[in-house]
Short mmCIF file of C-alpha atoms in Angstrom, two decimals:
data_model
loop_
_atom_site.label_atom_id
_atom_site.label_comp_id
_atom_site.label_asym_id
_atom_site.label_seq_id
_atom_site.Cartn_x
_atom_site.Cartn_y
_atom_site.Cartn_z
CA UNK N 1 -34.90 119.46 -123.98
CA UNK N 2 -32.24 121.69 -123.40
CA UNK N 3 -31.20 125.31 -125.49
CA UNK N 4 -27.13 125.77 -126.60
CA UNK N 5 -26.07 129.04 -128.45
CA UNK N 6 -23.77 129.72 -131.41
CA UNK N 7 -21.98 132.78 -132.07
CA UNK N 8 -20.49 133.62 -135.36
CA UNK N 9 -17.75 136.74 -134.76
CA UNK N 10 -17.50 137.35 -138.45
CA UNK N 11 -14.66 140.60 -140.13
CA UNK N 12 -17.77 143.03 -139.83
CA UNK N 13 -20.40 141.83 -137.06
CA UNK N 14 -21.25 139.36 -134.14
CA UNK N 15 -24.52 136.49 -135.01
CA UNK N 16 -26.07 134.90 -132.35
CA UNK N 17 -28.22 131.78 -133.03
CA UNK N 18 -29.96 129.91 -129.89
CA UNK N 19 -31.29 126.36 -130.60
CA UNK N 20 -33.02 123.65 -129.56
CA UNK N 21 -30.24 121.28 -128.56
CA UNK N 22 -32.18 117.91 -129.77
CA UNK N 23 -32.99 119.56 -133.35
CA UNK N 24 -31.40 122.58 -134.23
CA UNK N 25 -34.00 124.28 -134.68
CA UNK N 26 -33.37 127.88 -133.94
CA UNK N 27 -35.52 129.74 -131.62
CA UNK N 28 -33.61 133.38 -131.43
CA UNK N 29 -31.24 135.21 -132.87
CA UNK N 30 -29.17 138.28 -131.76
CA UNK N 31 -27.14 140.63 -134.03
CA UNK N 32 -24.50 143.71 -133.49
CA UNK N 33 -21.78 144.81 -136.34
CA UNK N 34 -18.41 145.35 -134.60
CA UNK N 35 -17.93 149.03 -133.57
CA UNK N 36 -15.50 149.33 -135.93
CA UNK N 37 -15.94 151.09 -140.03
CA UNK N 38 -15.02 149.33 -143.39
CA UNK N 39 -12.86 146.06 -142.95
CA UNK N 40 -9.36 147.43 -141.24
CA UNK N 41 -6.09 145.03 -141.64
CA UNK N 42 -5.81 145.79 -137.59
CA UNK N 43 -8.27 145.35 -134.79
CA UNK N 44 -8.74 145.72 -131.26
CA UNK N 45 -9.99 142.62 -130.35
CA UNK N 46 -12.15 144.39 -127.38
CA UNK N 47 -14.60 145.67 -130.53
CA UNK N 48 -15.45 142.12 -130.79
CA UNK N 49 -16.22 141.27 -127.46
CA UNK N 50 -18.36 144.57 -127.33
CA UNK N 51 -20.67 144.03 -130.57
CA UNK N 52 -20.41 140.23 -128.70
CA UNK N 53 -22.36 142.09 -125.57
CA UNK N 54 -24.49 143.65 -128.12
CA UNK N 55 -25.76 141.00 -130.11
CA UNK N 56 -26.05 139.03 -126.67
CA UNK N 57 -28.14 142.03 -125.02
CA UNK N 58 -32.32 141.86 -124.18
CA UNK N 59 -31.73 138.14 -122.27
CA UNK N 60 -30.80 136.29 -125.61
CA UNK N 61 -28.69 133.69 -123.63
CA UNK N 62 -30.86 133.14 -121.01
CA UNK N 63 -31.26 129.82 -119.78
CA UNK N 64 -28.71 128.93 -122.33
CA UNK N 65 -26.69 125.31 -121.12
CA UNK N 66 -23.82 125.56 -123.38
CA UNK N 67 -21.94 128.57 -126.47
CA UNK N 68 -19.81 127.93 -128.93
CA UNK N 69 -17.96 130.31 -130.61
CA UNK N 70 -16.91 130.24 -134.30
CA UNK N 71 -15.08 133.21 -135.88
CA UNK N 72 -12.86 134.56 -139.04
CA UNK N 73 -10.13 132.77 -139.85
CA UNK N 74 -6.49 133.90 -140.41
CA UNK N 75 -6.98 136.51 -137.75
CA UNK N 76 -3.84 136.71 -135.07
CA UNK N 77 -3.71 137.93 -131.52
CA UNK N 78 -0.19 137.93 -130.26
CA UNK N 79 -0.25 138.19 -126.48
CA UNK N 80 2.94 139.30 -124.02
CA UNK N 81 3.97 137.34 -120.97
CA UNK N 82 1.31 138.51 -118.51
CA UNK N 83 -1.75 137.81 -121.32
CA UNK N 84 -2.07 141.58 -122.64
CA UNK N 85 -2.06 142.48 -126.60
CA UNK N 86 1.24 143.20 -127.93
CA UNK N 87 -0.62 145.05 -131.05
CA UNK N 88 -3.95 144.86 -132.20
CA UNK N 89 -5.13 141.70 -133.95
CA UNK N 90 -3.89 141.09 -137.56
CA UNK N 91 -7.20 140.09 -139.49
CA UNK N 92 -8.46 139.60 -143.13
CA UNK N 93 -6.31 139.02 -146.68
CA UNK N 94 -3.71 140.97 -145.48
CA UNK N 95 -1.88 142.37 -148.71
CA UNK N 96 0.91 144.19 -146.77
CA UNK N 97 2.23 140.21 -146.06
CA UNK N 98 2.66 139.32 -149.41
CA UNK N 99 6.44 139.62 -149.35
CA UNK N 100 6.61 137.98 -146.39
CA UNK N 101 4.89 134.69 -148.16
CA UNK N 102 7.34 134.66 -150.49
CA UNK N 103 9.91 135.02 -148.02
CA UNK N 104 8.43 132.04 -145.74
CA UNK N 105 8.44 130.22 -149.58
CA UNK N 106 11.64 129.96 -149.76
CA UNK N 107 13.43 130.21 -146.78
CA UNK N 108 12.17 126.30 -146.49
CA UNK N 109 13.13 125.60 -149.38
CA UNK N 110 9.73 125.90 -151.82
CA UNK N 111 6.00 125.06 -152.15
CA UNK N 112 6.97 121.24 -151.88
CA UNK N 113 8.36 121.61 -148.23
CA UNK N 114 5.53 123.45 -147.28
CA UNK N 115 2.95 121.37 -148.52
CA UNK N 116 4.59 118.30 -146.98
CA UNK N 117 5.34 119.97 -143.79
CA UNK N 118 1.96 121.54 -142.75
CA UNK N 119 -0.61 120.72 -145.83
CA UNK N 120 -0.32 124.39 -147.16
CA UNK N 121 1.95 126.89 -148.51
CA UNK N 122 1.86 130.22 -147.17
CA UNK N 123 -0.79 132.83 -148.28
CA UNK N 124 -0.88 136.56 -147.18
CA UNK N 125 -4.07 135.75 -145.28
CA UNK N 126 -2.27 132.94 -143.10
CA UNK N 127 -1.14 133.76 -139.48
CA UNK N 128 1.97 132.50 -139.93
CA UNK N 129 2.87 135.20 -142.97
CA UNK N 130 1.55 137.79 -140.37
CA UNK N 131 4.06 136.39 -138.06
CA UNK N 132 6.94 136.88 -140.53
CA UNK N 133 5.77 140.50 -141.81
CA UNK N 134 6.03 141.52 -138.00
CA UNK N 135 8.91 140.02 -136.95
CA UNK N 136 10.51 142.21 -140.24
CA UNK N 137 8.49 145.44 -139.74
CA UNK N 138 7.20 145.74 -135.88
CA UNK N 139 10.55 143.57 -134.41
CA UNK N 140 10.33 144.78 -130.93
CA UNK N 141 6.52 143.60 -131.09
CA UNK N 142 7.94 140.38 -132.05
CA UNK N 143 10.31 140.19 -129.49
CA UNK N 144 7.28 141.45 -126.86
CA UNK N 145 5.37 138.48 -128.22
CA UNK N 146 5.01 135.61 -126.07
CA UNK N 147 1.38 133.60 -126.66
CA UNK N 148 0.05 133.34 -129.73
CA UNK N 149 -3.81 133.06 -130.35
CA UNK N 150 -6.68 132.96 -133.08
CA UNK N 151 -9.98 135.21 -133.53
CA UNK N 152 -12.62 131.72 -131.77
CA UNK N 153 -8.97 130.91 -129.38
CA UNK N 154 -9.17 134.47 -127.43
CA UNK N 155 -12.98 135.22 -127.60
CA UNK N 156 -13.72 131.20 -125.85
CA UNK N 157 -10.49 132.66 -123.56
CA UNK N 158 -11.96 135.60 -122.36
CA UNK N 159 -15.39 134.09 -122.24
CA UNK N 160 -14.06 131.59 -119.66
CA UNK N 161 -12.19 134.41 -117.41
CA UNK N 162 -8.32 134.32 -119.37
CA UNK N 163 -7.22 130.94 -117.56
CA UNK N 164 -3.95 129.85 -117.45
CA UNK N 165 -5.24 127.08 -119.85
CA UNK N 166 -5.69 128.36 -123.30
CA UNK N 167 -7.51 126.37 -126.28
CA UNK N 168 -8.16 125.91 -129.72
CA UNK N 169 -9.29 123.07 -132.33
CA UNK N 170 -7.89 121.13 -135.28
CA UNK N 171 -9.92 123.21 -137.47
CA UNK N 172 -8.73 126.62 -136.51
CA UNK N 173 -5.38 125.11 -136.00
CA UNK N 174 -5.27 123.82 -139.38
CA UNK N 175 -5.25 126.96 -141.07
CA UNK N 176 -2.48 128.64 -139.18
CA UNK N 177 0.50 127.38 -141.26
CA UNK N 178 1.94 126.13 -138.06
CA UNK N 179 0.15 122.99 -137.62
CA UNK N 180 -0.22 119.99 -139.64
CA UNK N 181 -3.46 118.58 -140.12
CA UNK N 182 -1.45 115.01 -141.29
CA UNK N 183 0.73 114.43 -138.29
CA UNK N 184 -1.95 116.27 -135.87
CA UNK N 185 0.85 118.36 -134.54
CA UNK N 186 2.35 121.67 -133.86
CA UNK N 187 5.33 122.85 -135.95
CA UNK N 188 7.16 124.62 -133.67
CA UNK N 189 10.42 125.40 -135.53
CA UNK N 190 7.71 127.09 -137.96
CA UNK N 191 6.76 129.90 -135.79
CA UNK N 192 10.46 130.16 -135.38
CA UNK N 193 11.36 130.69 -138.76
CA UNK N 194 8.76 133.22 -138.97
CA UNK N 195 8.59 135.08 -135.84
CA UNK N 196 12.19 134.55 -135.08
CA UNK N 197 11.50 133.08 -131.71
CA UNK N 198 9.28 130.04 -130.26
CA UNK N 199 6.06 130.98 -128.04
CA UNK N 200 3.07 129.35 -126.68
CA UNK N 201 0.42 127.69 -128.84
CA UNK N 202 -3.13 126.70 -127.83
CA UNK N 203 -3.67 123.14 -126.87
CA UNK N 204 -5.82 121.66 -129.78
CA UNK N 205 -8.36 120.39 -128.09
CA UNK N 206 -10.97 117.08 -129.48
CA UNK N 207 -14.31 118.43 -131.59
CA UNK N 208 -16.42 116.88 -128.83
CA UNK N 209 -14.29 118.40 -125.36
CA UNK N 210 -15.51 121.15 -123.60
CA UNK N 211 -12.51 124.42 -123.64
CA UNK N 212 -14.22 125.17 -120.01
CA UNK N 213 -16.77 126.18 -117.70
CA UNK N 214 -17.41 129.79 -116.87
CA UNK N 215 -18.24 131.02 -113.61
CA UNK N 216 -21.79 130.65 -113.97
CA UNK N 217 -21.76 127.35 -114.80
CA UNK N 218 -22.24 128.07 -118.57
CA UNK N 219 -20.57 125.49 -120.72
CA UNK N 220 -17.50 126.40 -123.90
CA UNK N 221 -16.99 124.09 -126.23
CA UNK N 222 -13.81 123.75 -128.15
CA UNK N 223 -14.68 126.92 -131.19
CA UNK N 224 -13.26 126.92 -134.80
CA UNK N 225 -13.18 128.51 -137.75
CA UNK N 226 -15.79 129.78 -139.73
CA UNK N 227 -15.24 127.69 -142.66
CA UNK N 228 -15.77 124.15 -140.27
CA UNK N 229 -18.50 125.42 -138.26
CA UNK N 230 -20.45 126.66 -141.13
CA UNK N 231 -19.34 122.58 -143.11
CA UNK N 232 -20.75 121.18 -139.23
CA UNK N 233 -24.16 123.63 -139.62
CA UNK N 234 -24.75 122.61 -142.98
CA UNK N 235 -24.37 119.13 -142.16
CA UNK N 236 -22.08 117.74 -144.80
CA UNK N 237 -20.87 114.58 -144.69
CA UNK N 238 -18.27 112.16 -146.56
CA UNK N 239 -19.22 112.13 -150.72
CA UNK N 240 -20.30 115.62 -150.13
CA UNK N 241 -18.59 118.78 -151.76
CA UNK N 242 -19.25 122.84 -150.63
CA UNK N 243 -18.75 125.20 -154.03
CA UNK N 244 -18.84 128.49 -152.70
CA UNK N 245 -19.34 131.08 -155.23
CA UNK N 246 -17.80 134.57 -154.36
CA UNK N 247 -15.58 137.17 -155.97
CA UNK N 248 -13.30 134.35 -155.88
CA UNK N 249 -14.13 130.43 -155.37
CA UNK N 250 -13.90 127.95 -152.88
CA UNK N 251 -14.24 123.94 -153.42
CA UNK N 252 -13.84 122.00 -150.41
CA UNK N 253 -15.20 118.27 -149.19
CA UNK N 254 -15.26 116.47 -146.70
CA UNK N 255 -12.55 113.38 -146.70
CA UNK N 256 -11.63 111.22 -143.92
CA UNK N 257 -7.54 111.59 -144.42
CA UNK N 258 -5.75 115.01 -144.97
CA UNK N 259 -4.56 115.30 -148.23
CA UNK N 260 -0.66 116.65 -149.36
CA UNK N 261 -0.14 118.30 -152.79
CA UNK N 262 3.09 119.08 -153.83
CA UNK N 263 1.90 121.89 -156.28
CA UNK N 264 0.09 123.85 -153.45
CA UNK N 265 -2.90 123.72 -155.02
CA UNK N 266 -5.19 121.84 -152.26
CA UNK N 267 -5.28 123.61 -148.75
CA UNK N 268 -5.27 120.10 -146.05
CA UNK N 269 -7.68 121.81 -143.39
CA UNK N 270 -9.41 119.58 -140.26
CA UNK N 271 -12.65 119.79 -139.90
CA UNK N 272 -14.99 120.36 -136.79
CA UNK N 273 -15.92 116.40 -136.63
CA UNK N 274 -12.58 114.68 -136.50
CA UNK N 275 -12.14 114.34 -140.34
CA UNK N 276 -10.90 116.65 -142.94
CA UNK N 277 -11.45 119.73 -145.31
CA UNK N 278 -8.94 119.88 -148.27
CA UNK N 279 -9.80 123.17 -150.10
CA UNK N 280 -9.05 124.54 -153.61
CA UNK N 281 -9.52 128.22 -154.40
CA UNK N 282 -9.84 129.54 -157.54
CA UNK N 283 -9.40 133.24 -157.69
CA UNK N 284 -12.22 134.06 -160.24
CA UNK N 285 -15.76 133.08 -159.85
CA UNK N 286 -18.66 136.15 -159.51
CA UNK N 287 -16.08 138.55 -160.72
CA UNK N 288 -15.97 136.98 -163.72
CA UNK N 289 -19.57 137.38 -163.83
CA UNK N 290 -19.10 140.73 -162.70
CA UNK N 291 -16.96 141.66 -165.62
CA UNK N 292 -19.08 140.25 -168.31
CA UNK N 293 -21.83 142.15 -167.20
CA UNK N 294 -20.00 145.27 -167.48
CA UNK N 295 -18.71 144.80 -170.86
CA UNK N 296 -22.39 144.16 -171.74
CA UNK N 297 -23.41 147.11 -170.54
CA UNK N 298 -25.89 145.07 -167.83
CA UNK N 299 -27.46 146.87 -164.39
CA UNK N 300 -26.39 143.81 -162.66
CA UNK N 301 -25.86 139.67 -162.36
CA UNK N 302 -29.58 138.65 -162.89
CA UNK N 303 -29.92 140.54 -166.48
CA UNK N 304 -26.74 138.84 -167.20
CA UNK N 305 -28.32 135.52 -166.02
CA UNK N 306 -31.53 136.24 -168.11
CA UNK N 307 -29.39 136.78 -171.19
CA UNK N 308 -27.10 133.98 -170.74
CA UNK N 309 -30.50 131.79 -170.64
CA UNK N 310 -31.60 132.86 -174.44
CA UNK N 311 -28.57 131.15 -175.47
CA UNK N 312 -27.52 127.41 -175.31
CA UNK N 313 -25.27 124.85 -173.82
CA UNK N 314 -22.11 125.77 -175.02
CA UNK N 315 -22.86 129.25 -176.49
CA UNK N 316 -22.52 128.34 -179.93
CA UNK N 317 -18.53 127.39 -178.96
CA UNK N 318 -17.14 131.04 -177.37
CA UNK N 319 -15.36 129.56 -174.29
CA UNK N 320 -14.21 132.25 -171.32
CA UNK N 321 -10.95 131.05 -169.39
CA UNK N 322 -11.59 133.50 -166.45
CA UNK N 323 -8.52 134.00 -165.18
CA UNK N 324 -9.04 137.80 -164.78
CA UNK N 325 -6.68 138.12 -161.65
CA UNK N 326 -4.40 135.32 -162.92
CA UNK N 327 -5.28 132.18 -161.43
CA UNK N 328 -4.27 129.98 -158.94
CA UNK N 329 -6.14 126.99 -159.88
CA UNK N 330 -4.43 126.10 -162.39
CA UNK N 331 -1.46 128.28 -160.91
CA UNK N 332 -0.99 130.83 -163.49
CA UNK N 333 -0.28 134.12 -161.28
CA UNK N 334 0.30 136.25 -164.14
CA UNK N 335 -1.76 135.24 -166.91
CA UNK N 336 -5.06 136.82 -167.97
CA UNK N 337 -8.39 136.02 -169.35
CA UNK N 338 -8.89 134.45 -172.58
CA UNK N 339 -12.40 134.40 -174.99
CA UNK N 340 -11.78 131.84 -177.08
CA UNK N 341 -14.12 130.42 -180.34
CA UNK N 342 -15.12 133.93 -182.10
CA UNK N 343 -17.39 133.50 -184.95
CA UNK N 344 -19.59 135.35 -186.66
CA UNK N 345 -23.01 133.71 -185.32
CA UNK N 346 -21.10 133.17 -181.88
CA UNK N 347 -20.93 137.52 -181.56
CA UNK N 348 -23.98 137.64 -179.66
CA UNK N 349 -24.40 139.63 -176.30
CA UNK N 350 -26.76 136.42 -175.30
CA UNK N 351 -23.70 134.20 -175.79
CA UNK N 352 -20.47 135.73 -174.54
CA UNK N 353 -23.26 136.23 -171.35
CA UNK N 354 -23.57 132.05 -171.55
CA UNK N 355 -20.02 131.70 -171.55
CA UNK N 356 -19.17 133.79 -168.77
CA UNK N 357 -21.26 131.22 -166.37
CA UNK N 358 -20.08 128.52 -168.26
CA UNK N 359 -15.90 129.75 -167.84
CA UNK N 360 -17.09 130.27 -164.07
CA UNK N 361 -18.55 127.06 -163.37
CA UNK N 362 -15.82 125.13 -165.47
CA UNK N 363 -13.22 126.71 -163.31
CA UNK N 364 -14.81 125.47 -160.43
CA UNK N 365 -14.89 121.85 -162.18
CA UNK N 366 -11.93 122.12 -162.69
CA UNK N 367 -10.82 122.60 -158.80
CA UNK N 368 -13.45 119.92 -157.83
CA UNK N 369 -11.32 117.71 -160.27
CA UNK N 370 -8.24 117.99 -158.21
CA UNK N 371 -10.04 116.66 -154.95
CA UNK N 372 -11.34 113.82 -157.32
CA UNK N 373 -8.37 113.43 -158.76
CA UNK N 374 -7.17 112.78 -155.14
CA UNK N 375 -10.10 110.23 -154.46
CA UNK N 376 -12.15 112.23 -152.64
CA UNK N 377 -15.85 111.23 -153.29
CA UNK N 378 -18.01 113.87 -154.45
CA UNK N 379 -21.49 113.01 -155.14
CA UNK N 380 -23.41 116.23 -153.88
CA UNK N 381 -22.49 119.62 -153.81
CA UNK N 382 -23.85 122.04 -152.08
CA UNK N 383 -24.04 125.71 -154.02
CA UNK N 384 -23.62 128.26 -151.42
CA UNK N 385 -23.28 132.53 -152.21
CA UNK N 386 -25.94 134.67 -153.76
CA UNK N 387 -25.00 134.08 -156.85
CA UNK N 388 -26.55 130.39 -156.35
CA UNK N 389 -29.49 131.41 -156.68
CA UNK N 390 -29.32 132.53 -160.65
CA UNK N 391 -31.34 130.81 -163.27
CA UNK N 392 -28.21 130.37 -165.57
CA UNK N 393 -25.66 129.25 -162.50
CA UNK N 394 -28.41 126.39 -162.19
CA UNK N 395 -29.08 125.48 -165.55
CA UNK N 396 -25.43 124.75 -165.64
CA UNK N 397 -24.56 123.52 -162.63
CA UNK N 398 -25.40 120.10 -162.16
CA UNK N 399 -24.18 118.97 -165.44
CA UNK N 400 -20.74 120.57 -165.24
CA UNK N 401 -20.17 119.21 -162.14
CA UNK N 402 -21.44 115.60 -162.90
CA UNK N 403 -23.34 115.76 -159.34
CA UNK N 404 -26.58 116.28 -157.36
CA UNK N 405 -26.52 120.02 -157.01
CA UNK N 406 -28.35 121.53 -153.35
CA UNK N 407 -29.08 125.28 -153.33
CA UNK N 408 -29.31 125.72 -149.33
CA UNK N 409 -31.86 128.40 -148.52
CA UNK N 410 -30.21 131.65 -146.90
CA UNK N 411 -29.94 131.11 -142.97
CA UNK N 412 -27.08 131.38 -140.63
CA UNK N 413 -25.13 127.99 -141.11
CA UNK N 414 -21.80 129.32 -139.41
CA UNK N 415 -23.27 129.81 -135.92
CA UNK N 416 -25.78 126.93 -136.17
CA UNK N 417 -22.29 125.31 -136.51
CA UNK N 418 -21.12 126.57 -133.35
CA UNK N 419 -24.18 125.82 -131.81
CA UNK N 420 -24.17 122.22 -132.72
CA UNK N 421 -21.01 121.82 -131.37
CA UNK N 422 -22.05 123.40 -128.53
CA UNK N 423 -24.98 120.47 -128.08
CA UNK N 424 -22.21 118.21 -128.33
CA UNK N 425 -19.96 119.64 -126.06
CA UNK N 426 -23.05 119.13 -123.47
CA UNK N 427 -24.49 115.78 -124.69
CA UNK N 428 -20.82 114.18 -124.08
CA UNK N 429 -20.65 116.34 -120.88
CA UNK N 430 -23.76 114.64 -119.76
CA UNK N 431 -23.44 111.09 -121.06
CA UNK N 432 -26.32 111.54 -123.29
CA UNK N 433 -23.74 111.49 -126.46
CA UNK N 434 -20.55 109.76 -128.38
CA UNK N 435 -17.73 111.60 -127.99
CA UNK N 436 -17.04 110.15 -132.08
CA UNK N 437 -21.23 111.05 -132.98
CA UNK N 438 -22.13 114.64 -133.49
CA UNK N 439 -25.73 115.52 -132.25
CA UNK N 440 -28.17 114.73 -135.46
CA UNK N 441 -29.53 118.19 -136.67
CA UNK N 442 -32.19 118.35 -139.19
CA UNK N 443 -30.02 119.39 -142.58
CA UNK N 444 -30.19 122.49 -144.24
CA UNK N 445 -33.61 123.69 -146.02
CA UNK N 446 -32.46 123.54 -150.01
CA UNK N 447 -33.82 123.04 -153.29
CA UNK N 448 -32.10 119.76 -155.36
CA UNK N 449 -31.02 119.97 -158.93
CA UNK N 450 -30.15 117.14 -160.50
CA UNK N 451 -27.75 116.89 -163.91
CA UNK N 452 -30.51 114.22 -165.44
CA UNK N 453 -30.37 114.21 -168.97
CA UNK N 454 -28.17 117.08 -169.35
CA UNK N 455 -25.74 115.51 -168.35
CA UNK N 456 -24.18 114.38 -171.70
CA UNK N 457 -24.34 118.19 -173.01
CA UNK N 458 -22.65 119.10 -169.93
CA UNK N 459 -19.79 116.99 -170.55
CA UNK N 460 -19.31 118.04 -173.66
CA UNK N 461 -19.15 121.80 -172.68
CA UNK N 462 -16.64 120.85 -170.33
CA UNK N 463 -14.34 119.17 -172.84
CA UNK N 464 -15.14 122.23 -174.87
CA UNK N 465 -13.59 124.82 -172.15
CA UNK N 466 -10.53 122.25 -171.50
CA UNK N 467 -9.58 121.89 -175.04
CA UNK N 468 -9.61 125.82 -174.93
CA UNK N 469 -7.53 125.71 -171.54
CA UNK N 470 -5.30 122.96 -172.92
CA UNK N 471 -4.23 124.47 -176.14
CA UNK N 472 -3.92 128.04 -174.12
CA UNK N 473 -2.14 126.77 -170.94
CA UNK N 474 -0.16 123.09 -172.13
CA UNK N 475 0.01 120.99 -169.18
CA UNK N 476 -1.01 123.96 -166.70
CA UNK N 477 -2.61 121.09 -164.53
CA UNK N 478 0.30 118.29 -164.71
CA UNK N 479 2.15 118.09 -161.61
#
């Protein structure tokens, strides 16, 4: 019996999780928002390590073998020579870096390139767009900038005392724009192009090594990125699919090869196990919700949810294509919403309500349909975001996306990630685990909804919504 830790350095706060190493389970927590208000595009990095002290304070880590860190993604730290911050960190969906996307577009020659080159064309978020938008706007910072480090790559560096060796994984690495999740490998001439110089990059370290020992004797594993360690805490596995429901959506699954796509529209992350996470955003999920609730004149989601539910499967045919902020699955930047099927007995608060959810969740099919499309294997999905938890989202659900549907209850699956890898870390450290066999947690407390007999009506809603898309967008999904 042994305890590891987990710490999840999220945009606005610092989670703590210590656990049981042979279950999981989770005996204490510490919290501590970053010192820092609202969600600025720069950071000082020190705020993280001091809300990192905070959330740590009253003994939390004591007796503690082993920590893992997980943090945000897309975050950059660029370093000078002697290990000091050129600027603060560049965090978040940085919209200042849009330009410099479509700069970084073409100045390899389009989408294609980049999706065969790295699994993933550039995105405002994406450290390597950050890269470009400095080396245009802040050029003697670029110049300055020698060492080049994520948000989980500095905080498991100073953790460990700043050694000369510096570390990250293929998960965090995978989202950097600079590394290819196919070939395993940096691309160098990448951060050139952007940065308009080479510099150092992490070694990507296995998801079972160890980054390093501190002083004290107190075990580091490798780190990632939010999005893997919170995949690792939730314990999915191959034929299993995460549908994260926020303002925008998320589909990803787990799949043991990386996956290319010439359109862009799949994402070809690693994962924290050795296998990999293609992803495929949409950009409107809850906000379609959001909307519909407004033109309704509703207080919030769950009246909209309780009307929706007076209606039926298919809401007497009114179809929503929620492309609200244009979309990007299928990529239609500047297109907008369309409500499609307007009848008289189909102008019914209770039924534009039904076919907001439905729009949502068909969207969402929709992306999960480009991973099967793919071959990926998708035969659970697990429902994650608040908005999970609505009667009408799981009414609908399981029979729109032709799968077992698992509505995890609330807990903190990103730093139970990072402490599982943690336990790893250790078990390999002492011989007591595979290097190739992650440490087997219990899996995530969640209610199961299965499509059953709805599964026919579900289908047919969904051929509802993409005769709608079809005969609005022609061929928006061939390649």
């Amino acid at each position: 019996m042994g305890i590891v830790a987990g710490l999840d350095s999220s945009p606005d706060f610092t989670r703590i999780v210590v656990c049981d190493t042979d279950t999981g389970a989770v005996l204490r927590q510490g919290y501590a928002p970053h010192p820092v208000e609202g969600r600025p595009s720069d950071i000082d990095p020190q705020a993280w390590l001091l809300s990192l002290g905070e959330a740590a304070g009253g003994g939390l880590l004591e007796g503690v073998q082993a920590i893992g860190v997980s943090a945000q993604q897309n975050a950059v730290i660029p370093l000078d020579a002697q290990g000091n911050t050129v600027r603060p960190a560049m965090v978040g969906g940085d919209k200042r870096a849009q330009v410099a996307a479509a700069d970084l577009v073409d100045a390899l020659g389009g989408r294609e390139a980049w999706a065969q080159a790295v699994g993933s064309v550039p995105q405002a978020a994406q450290p390597i767009t950050k890269l470009r938008w400095l080396a245009k706007n802040e050029p003697e910072n670029a110049l300055r900038t020698a060492v080049l480090l994520q948000a989980h790559d500095w905080l498991v560096w100073q953790l460990l005392g700043r050694p000369v060796r510096r570390t990250t994984d293929r998960g965090g690495a995978s989202g950097t724009g600079y590394w290819s999740a196919a070939t395993g490998a940096y691309r160098p001439d990448l951060v050139e192009l952007a940065l308009g110089h080479q510099a150092v990059l992490p070694e990507v370290i296995g998801p079972s090594d160890a980054a390093g020992t501190t002083p004290e004797g107190l075990l580091i594993s490798a780190g990632t990125g939010e999005t893997m360690a919170a995949a690792f805490g939730l314990g999915i596995g191959l034929g299993d699919a995460v549908v994260s429901l926020g303002a925008s959506g998320s589909v990803m699954a787990v799949h043991p090869e990386a996956l290319t796509d010439q359109s862009g529209m799949i994402t070809s992350l690693a994962d924290a196990t050795g296998m990999h996470l293609p992803v495929v955003t949409t950009l409107n999920a809850v906000r379609a919700l959001r909307g519909a609730a407004e033109l309704l004149g509703l207080p919030d989601l769950e009246s909209l949810s309780e009307l929706a539910m007076k209606s039926t499967p298919g809401a007497h045919g009114l179809v929503l294509l929620p492309y609200l902020e244009g979309e990007r699955t299928p990529n239609l930047p500047h297109t907008a919403g369309t409500l499609a099927g307007l009848r008289r007995e189909s102008m019914k608060p209770e039924h534009l309500a039904r076919a907001a959810f439905e729009g949502m969740l068909c969207g969402l099919a929709d992306a999960l349909d480009v991973l099967r499309g793919r071959g990926v294997d998708v035969r659970r999905i697990f429902l994650l975001g608040p908005a999970a938890e609505l009667p009408a989202v799981q009414a609908s659900a399981p029979s729109l996306f032709g799968a077992q549907v698992v509505v995890p209850q609330p807990a903190d699956y990103t730093a139970i990630g990072a402490a599982r890898q943690a336990a790893w870390a250790l078990g390999v450290s002492q011989g007591t685990l595979d290097p190739r066999t992650p440490p087997a947690w219990q899996g995530a407390a969640a209610q199961v909804l299965e499509p059953g007999e709805e599964l026919a009506v579900g289908q047919a809603v969904r051929q509802q919504y993409t005769a709608v898309r079809e005969q609005t967008h022609p061929g928006a999904f061939r390649s």
